[in-house]
Short mmCIF file of C-alpha atoms in Angstrom, two decimals:
data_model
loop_
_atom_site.label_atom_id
_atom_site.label_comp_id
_atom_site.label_asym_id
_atom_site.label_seq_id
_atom_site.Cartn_x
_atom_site.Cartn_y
_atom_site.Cartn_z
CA UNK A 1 -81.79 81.33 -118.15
CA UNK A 2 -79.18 83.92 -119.95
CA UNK A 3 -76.49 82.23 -121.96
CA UNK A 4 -73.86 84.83 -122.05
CA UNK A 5 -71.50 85.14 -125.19
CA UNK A 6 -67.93 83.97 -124.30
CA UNK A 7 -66.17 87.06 -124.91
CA UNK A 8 -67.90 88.56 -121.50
CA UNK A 9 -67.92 85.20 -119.76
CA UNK A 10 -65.25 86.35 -117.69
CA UNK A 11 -67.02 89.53 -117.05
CA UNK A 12 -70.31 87.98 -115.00
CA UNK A 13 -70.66 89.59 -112.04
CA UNK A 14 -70.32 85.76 -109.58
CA UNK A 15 -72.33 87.15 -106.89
CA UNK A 16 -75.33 87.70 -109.22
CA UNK A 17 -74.33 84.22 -110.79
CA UNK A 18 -74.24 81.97 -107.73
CA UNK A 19 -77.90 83.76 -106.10
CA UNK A 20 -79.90 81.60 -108.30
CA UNK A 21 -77.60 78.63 -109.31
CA UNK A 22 -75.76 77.90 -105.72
CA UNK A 23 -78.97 77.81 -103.79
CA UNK A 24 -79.12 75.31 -101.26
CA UNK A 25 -81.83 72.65 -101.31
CA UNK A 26 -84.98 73.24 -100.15
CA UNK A 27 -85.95 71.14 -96.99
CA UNK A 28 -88.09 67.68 -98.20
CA UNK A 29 -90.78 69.24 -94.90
CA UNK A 30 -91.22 72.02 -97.60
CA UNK A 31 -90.58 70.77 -100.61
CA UNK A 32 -92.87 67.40 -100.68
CA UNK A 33 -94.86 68.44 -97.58
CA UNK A 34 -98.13 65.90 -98.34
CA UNK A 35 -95.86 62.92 -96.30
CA UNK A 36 -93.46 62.57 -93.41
CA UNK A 37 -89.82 61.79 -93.89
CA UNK A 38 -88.22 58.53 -92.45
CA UNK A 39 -86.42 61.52 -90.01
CA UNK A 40 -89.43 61.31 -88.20
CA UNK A 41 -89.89 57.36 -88.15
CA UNK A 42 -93.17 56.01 -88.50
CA UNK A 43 -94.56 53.46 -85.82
CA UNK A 44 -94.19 49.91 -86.14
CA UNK A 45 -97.03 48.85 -87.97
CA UNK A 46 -95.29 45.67 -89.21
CA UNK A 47 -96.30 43.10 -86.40
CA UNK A 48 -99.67 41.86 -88.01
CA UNK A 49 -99.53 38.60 -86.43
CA UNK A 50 -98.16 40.01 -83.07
CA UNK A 51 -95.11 38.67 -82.91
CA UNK A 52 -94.57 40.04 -79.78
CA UNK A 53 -96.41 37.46 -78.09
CA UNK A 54 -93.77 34.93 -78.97
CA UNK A 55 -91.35 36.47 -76.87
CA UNK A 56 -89.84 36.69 -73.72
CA UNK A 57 -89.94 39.89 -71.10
CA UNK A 58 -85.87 40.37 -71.54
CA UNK A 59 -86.65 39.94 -75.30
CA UNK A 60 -89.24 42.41 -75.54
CA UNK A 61 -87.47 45.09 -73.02
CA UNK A 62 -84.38 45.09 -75.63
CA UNK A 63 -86.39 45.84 -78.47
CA UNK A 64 -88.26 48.57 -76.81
CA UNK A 65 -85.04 49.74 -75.91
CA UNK A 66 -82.87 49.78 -79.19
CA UNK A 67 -86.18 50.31 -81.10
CA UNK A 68 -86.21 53.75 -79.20
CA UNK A 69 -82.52 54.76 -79.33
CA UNK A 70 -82.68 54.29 -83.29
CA UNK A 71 -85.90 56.21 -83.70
CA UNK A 72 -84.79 58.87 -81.55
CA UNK A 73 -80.57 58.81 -82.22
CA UNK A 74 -80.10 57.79 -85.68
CA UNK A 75 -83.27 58.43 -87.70
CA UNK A 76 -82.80 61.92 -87.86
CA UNK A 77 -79.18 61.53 -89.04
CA UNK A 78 -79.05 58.64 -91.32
CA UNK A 79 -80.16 60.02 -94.77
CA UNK A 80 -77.17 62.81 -94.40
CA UNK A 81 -74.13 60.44 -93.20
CA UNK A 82 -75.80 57.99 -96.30
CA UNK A 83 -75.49 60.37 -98.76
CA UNK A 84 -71.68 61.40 -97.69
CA UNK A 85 -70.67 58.09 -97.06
CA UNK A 86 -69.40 58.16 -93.78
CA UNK A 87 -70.28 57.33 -90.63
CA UNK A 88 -71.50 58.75 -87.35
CA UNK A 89 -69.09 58.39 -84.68
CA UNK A 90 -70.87 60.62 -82.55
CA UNK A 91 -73.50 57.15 -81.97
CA UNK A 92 -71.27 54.90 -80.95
CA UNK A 93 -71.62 55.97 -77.20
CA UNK A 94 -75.42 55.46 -77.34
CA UNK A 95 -75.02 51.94 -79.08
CA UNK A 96 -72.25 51.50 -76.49
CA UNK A 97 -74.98 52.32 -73.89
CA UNK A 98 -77.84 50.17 -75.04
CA UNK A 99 -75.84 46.98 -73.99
CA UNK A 100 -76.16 44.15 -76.97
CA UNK A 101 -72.76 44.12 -78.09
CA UNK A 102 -71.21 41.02 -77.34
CA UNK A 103 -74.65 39.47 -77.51
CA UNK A 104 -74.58 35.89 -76.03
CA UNK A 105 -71.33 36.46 -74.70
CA UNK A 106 -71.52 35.58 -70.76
CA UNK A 107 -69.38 37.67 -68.97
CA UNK A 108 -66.16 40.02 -69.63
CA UNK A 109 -69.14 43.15 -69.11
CA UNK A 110 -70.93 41.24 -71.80
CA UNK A 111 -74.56 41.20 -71.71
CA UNK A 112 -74.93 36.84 -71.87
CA UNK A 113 -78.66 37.67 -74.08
CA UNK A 114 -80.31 34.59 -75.67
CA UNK A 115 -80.03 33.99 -78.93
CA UNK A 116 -83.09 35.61 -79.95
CA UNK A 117 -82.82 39.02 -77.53
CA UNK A 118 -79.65 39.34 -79.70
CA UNK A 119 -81.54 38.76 -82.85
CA UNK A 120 -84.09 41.08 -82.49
CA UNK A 121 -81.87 43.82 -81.75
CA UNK A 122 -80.36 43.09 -84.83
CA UNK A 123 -83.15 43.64 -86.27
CA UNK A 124 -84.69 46.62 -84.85
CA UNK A 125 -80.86 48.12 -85.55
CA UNK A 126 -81.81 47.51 -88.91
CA UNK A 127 -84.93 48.40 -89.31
CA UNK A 128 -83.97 52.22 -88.78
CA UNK A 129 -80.79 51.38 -90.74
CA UNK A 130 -79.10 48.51 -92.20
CA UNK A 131 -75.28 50.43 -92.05
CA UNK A 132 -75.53 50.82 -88.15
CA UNK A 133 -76.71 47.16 -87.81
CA UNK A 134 -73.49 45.80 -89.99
CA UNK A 135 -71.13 47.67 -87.58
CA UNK A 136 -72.46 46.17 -84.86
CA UNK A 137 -72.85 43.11 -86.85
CA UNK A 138 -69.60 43.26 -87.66
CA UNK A 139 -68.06 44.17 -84.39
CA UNK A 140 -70.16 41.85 -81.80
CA UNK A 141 -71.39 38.96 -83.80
CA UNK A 142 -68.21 38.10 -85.64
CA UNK A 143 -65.07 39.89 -83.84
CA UNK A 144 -66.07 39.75 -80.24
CA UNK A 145 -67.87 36.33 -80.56
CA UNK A 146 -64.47 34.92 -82.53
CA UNK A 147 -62.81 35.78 -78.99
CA UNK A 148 -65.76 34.95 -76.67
CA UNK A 149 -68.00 32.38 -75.88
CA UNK A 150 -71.63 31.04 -76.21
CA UNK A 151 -73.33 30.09 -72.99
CA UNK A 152 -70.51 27.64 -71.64
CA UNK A 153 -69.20 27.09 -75.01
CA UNK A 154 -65.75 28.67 -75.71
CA UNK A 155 -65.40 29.81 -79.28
CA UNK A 156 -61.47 30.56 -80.17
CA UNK A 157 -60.04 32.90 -77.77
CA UNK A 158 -58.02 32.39 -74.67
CA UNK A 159 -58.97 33.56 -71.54
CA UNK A 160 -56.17 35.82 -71.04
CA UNK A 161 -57.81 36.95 -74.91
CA UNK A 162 -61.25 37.74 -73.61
CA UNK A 163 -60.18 39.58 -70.10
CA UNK A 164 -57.75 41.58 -72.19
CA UNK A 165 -60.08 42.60 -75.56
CA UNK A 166 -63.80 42.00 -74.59
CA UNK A 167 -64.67 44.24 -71.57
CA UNK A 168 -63.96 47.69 -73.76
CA UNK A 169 -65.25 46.02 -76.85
CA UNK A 170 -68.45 45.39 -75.03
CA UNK A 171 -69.07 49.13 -74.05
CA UNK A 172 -68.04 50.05 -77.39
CA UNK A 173 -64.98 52.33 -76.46
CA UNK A 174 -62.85 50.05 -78.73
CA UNK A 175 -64.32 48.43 -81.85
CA UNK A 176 -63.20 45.59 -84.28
CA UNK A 177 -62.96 44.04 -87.50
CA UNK A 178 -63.41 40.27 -89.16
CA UNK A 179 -61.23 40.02 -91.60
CA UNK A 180 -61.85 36.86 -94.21
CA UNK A 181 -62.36 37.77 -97.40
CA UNK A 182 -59.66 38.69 -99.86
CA UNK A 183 -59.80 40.22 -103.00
CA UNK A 184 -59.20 36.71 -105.17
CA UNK A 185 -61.70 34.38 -102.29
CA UNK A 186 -64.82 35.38 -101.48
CA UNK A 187 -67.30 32.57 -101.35
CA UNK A 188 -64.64 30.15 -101.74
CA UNK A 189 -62.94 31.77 -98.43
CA UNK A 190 -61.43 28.64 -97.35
CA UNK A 191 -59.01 28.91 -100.03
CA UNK A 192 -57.47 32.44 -98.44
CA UNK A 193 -53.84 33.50 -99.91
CA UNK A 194 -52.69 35.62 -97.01
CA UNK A 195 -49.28 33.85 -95.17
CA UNK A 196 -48.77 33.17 -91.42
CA UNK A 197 -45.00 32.39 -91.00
CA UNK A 198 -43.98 31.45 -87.42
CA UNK A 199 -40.52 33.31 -86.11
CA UNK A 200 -39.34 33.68 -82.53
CA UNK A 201 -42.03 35.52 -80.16
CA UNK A 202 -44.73 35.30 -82.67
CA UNK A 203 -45.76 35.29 -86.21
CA UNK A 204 -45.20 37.12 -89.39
CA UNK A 205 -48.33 38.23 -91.71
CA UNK A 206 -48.54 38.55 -94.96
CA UNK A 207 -50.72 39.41 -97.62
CA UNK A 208 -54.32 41.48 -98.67
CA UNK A 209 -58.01 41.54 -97.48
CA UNK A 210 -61.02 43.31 -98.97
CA UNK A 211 -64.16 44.22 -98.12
CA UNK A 212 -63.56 44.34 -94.49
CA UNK A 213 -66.42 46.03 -92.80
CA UNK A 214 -65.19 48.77 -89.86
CA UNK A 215 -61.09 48.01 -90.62
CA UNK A 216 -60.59 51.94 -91.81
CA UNK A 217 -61.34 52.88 -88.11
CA UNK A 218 -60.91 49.81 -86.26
CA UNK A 219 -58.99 49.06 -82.54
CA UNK A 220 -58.39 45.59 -82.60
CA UNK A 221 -58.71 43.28 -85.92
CA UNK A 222 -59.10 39.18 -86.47
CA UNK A 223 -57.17 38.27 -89.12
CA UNK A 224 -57.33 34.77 -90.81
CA UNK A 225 -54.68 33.81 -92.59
CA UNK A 226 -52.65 30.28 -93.80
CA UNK A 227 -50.12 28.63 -91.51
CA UNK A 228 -47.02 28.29 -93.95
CA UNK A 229 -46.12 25.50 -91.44
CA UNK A 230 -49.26 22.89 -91.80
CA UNK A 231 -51.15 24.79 -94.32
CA UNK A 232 -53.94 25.01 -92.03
CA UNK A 233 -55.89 28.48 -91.27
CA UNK A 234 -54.96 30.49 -87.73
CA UNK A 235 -56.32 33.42 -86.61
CA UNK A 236 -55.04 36.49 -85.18
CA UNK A 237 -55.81 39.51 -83.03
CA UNK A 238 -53.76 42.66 -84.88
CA UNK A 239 -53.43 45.83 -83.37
CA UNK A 240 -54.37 49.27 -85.36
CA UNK A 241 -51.09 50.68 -85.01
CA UNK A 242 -48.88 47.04 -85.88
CA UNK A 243 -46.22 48.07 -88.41
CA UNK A 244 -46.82 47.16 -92.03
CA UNK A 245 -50.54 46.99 -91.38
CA UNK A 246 -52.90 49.27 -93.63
CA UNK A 247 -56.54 49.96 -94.22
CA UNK A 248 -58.17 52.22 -96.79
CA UNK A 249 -61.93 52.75 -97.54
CA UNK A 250 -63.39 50.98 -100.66
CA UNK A 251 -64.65 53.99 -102.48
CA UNK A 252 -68.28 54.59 -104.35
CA UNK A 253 -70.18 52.03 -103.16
CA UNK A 254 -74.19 52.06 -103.59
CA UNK A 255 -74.96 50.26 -100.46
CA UNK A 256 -74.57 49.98 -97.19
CA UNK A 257 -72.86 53.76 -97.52
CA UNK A 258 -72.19 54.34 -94.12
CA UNK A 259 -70.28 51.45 -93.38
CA UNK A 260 -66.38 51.71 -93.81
CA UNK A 261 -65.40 48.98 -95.65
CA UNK A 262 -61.66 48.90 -96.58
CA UNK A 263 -58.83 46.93 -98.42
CA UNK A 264 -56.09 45.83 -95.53
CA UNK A 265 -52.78 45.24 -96.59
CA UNK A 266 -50.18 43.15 -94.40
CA UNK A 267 -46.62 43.78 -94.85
CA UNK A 268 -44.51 41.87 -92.51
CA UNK A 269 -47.14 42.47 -89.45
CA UNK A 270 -45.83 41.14 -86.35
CA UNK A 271 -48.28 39.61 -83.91
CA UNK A 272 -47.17 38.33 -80.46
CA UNK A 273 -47.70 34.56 -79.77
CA UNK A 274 -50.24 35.60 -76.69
CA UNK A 275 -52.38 37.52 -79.83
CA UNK A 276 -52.68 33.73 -82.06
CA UNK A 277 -56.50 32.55 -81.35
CA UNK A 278 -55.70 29.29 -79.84
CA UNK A 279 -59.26 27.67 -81.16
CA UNK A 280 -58.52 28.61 -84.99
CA UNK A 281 -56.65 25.79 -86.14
CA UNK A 282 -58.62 24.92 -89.09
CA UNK A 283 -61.31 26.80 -91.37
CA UNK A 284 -63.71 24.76 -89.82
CA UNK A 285 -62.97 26.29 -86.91
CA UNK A 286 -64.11 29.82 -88.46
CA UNK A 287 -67.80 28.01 -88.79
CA UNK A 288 -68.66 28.34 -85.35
CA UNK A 289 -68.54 31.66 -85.55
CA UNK A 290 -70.16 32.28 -88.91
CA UNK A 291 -72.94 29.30 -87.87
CA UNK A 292 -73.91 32.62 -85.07
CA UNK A 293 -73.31 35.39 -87.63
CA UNK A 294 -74.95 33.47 -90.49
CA UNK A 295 -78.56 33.49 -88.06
CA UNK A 296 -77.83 37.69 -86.84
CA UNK A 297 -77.62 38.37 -90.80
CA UNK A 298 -80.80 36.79 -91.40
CA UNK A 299 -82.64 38.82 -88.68
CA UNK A 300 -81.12 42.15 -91.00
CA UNK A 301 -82.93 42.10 -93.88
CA UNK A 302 -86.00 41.16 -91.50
CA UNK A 303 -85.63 44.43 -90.05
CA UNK A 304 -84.92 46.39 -93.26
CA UNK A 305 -88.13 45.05 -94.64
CA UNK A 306 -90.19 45.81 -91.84
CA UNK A 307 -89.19 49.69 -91.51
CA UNK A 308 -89.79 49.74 -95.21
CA UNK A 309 -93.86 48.52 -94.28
CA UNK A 310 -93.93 50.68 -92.25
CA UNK A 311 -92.81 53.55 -93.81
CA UNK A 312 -95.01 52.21 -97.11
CA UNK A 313 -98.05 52.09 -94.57
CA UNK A 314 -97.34 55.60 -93.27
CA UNK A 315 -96.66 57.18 -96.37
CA UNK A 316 -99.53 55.81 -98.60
CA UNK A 317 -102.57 56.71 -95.67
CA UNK A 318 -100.36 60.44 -95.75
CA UNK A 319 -99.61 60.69 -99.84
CA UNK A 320 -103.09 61.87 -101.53
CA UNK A 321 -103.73 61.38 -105.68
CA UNK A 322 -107.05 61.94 -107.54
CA UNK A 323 -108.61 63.25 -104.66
CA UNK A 324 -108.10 60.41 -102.08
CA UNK A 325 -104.90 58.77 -99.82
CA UNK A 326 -103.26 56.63 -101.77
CA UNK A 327 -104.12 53.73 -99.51
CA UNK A 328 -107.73 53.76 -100.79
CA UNK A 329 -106.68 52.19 -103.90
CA UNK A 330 -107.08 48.11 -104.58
CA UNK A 331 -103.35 48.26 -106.69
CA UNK A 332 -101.49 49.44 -103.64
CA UNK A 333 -103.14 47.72 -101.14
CA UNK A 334 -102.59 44.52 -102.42
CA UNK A 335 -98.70 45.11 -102.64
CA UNK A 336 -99.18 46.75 -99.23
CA UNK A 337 -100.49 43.57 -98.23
CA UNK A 338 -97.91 40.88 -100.14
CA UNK A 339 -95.55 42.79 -98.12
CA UNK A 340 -97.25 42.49 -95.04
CA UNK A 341 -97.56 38.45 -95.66
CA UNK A 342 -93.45 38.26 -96.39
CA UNK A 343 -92.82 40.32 -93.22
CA UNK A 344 -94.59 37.69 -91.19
CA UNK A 345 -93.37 35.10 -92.76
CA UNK A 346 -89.83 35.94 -92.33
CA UNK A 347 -90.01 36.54 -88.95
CA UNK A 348 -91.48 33.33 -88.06
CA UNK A 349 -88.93 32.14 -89.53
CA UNK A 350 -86.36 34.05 -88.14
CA UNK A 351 -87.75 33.62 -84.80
CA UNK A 352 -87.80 29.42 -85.67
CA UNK A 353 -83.84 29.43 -86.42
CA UNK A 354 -83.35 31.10 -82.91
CA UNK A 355 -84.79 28.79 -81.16
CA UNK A 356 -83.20 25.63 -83.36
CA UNK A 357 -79.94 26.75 -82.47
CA UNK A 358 -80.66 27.71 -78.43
CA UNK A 359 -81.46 24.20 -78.41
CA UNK A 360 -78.55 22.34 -80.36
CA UNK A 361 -81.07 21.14 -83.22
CA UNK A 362 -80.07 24.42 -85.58
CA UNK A 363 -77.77 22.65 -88.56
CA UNK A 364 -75.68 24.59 -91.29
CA UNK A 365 -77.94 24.34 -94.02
CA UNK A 366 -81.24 25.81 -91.70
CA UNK A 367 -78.93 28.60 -91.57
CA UNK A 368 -77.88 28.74 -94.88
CA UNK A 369 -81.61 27.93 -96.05
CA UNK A 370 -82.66 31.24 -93.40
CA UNK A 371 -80.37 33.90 -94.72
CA UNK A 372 -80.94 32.83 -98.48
CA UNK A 373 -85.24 32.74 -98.57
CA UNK A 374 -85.09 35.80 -95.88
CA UNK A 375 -83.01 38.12 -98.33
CA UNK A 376 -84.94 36.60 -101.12
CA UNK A 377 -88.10 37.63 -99.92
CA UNK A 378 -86.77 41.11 -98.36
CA UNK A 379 -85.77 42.06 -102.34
CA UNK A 380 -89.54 41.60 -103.19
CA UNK A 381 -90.28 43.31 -100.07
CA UNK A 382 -88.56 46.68 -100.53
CA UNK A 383 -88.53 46.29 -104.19
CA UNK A 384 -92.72 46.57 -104.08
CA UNK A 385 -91.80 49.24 -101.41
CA UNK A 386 -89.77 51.31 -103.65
CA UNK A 387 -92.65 51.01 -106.55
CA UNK A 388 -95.40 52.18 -103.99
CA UNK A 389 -93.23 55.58 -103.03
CA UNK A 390 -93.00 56.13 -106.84
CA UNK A 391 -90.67 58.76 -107.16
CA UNK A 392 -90.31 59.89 -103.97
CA UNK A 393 -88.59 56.05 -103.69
CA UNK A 394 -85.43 57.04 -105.17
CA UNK A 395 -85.14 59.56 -102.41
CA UNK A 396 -83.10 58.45 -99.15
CA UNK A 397 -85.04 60.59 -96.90
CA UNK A 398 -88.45 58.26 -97.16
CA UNK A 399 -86.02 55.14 -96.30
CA UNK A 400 -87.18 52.85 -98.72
CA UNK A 401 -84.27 54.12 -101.86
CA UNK A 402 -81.81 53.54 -99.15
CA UNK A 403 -83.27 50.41 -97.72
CA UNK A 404 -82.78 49.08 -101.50
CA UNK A 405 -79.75 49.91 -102.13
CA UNK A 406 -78.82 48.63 -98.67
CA UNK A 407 -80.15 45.06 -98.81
CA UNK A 408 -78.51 44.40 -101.87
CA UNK A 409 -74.80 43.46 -100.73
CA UNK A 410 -76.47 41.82 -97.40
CA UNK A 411 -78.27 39.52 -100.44
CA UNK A 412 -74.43 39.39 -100.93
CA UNK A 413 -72.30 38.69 -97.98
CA UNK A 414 -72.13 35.64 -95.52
CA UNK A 415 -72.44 33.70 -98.28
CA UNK A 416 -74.45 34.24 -101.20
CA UNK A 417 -77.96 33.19 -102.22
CA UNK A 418 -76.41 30.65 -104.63
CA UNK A 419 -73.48 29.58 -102.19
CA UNK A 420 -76.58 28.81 -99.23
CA UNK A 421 -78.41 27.66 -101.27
CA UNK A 422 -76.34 24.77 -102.34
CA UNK A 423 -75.50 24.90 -98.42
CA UNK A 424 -78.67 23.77 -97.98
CA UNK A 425 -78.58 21.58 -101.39
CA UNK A 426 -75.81 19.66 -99.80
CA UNK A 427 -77.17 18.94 -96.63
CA UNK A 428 -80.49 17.78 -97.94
CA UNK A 429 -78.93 15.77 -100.67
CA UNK A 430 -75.76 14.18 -99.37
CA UNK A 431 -74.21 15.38 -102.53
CA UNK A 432 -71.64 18.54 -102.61
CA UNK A 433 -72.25 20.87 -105.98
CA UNK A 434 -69.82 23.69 -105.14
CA UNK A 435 -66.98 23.02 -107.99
CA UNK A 436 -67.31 22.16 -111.35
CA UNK A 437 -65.65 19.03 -112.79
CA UNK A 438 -62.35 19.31 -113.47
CA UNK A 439 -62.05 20.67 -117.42
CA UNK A 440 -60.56 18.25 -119.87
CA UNK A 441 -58.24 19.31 -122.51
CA UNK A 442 -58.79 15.89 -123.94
CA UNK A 443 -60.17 16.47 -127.28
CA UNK A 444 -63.73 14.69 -127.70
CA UNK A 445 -62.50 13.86 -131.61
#
């Protein structure tokens, strides 16, 4: 390379300049052409102790199903919309078409799966790519199920509610938001700052959310906010276009890239009394719904880890050093296999939660207990991943940099390890850890 002298700087001809320094990448076929990128998705290799068997015929049919549409739809897509942190309208029609939003929801054009058909699809979502399984996450397991119902079991929505909202949510032509969390109460949600004031016709919103998974693009969001009446929480179904209501991306995040998370600001929104969720009268109320979510979130990182075996498995039998595959060798079969063993181990798990809560036996802290080992063990899992790939694991196109970066805020969200953990703590102890003792400013003198 030619450093030129500033006095002709101004002088270099551009077109010479930009042949050699403007070239566009070369494709990762060409460049690194010893091993097949996660465009091309490897087989599922990850179902040692054949899982399968454990399941139903409606169970396996939708993961053959969504396992296909993801390995045919989105793998060749996801490392690009990733890396420009947006997301992929164009898919929502084939995730529309696939039929698992709404889940357990029983009618309304709902599919009415079990439990663990819904789970599974969560996790075969996921194990092509962890973004696409929060916005459906997002959208089925927490928005439409807020408005729906489990089996015969109505959650919070009235029936005018569901015949209005579900039937499009289900085919995905409209698609919704949860919002909780604000920017000053995350795991301590119950404490949320953001004002419902009642007036004539309906209520008045006020106040901020944050971190609110598909709210930049979002039809229809469920709002949570504090009665200024009774000081209890209500929900609400808000309208994109509602005046005073806003929603802006959260910028330069390094997981989860696809999905649009935003800041909402409420500004005087009006909602109509016929769009107040009748069933939220309390933030107890909100458990119901996040007792369902909390069991689809632990079926994520499930997923995530098993695309990232398989990938491993792929890529090491493909990837040749010192003359042989780099499968041969005792080092990485051994965290081949550790990875294996958590795989298993999670989805027996996973698998044991479903059926704990199909038959009423499933309590809070199982599900707390669930999410918290299952993300655990999926950051060992695509951590040893990541070290197998060696370099070529900081790249998003073999998966496993992505799937890394992407497990970390589901470690994070509905609830973290520490806050299900001492979920679980509680439950097993009769004793409740989650705030410190009051500070004296007595002095000890």
């Amino acid at each position: 390379m030619t450093v030129r002298s500033a006095s002709n700087k101004d002088d270099t001809d551009e077109n010479a300049r930009t042949s050699y320094f403007n070239l566009p990448a070369l494709d990762v076929s060409i460049a690194f052409p010893q091993a097949t990128p996660a465009s091309v998705f490897p087989p599922c290799t990850s179902d040692y102790y054949i899982f399968d068997d454990l399941l139903t015929h409606e169970e396996k049919s939708v993961r053959m199903k969504v396992r296909e549409c993801m390995e045919k739809d989105v793998a060749p897509i996801m490392a690009e919309y990733w890396e420009k942190a947006e997301f992929p309208f164009q898919i929502i029609p084939n995730l529309g078409a696939l039929r698992v939003t709404g889940g357990t929801i029983k009618g309304y054009g709902c599919p009415g799966l079990s439990l663990t058909a819904n789970a599974i699809a969560t996790a075969e979502i996921a194990r092509v790519d962890a973004s696409c399984s929060t916005f459906v996450l997002v959208h089925s397991s927490l928005a439409m199920l807020t408005i729906g119902q489990i089996s015969n079991h109505r959650l919070c929505g009235s029936e005018a509610q569901r015949e209005k909202y579900l039937p499009s949510l289900a085919q995905l032509k409209t698609v919704a938001c949860w919002a909780l969390t604000e920017p000053g109460y995350g795991s301590d949600a119950s404490s949320l700052a953001t004002t419902a004031t009642k007036v004539e016709g309906g209520w008045v919103l006020e106040g901020q959310k944050r971190w609110i998974g598909n709210s930049t693009f979002a039809d229809v969001l469920i709002i949570f906010a504090r009665n200024t009446t009774t000081n209890q929480i209500n929900g609400f179904i808000v309208n994109k276009n509602a005046p005073g209501l806003t929603a802006t991306k959260i910028e330069n995040k390094i997981g989860l890239r696809m999905v649009q998370n935003g800041d909402i600001l409420l500004k005087k929104v009006f909602v109509p009394d016929e769009d107040r969720l009748p069933g939220v009268n309390s933030f107890q109320d909100t458990s119901k719904v996040l007792a369902v979510s909390r069991v689809m979130v632990a079926w994520q990182p499930i997923g995530i880890s098993m695309g990232v075996y398989d990938m491993c498995h792929r890529y090491l039998k493909e990837r040749k050093q010192f003359g042989a595959p780099l499968a041969a060798f005792q080092i990485t079969q051994e965290k081949l296999v550790r990875m294996l063993g958590n795989v298993q181990a999670m989805l027996l798990m996973g698998w044991r939660l479903c059926k704990l809560y199909e038959t009423g036996k499933m309590t809070p802290g199982q599900a707390s207990l669930a999410k918290a080992w299952i993300t655990l063990k999926a950051r060992e899992t695509v951590s040893l991943g990541r070290e197998l790939l060696g370099g070529n694991g900081i790249l998003s196109d073999f998966l496993v940099a992505k799937a890394f970066c992407d497990l970390e805020p589901i470690y994070t969200f509905e609830g973290t390890y520490d806050i299900n953990s001492l979920v679980t703590g509680r439950e097993i102890t009769g004793f409740a850890s989650f705030k410190p003792s009051a500070s004296s400013h007595r002095s000890r003198l």
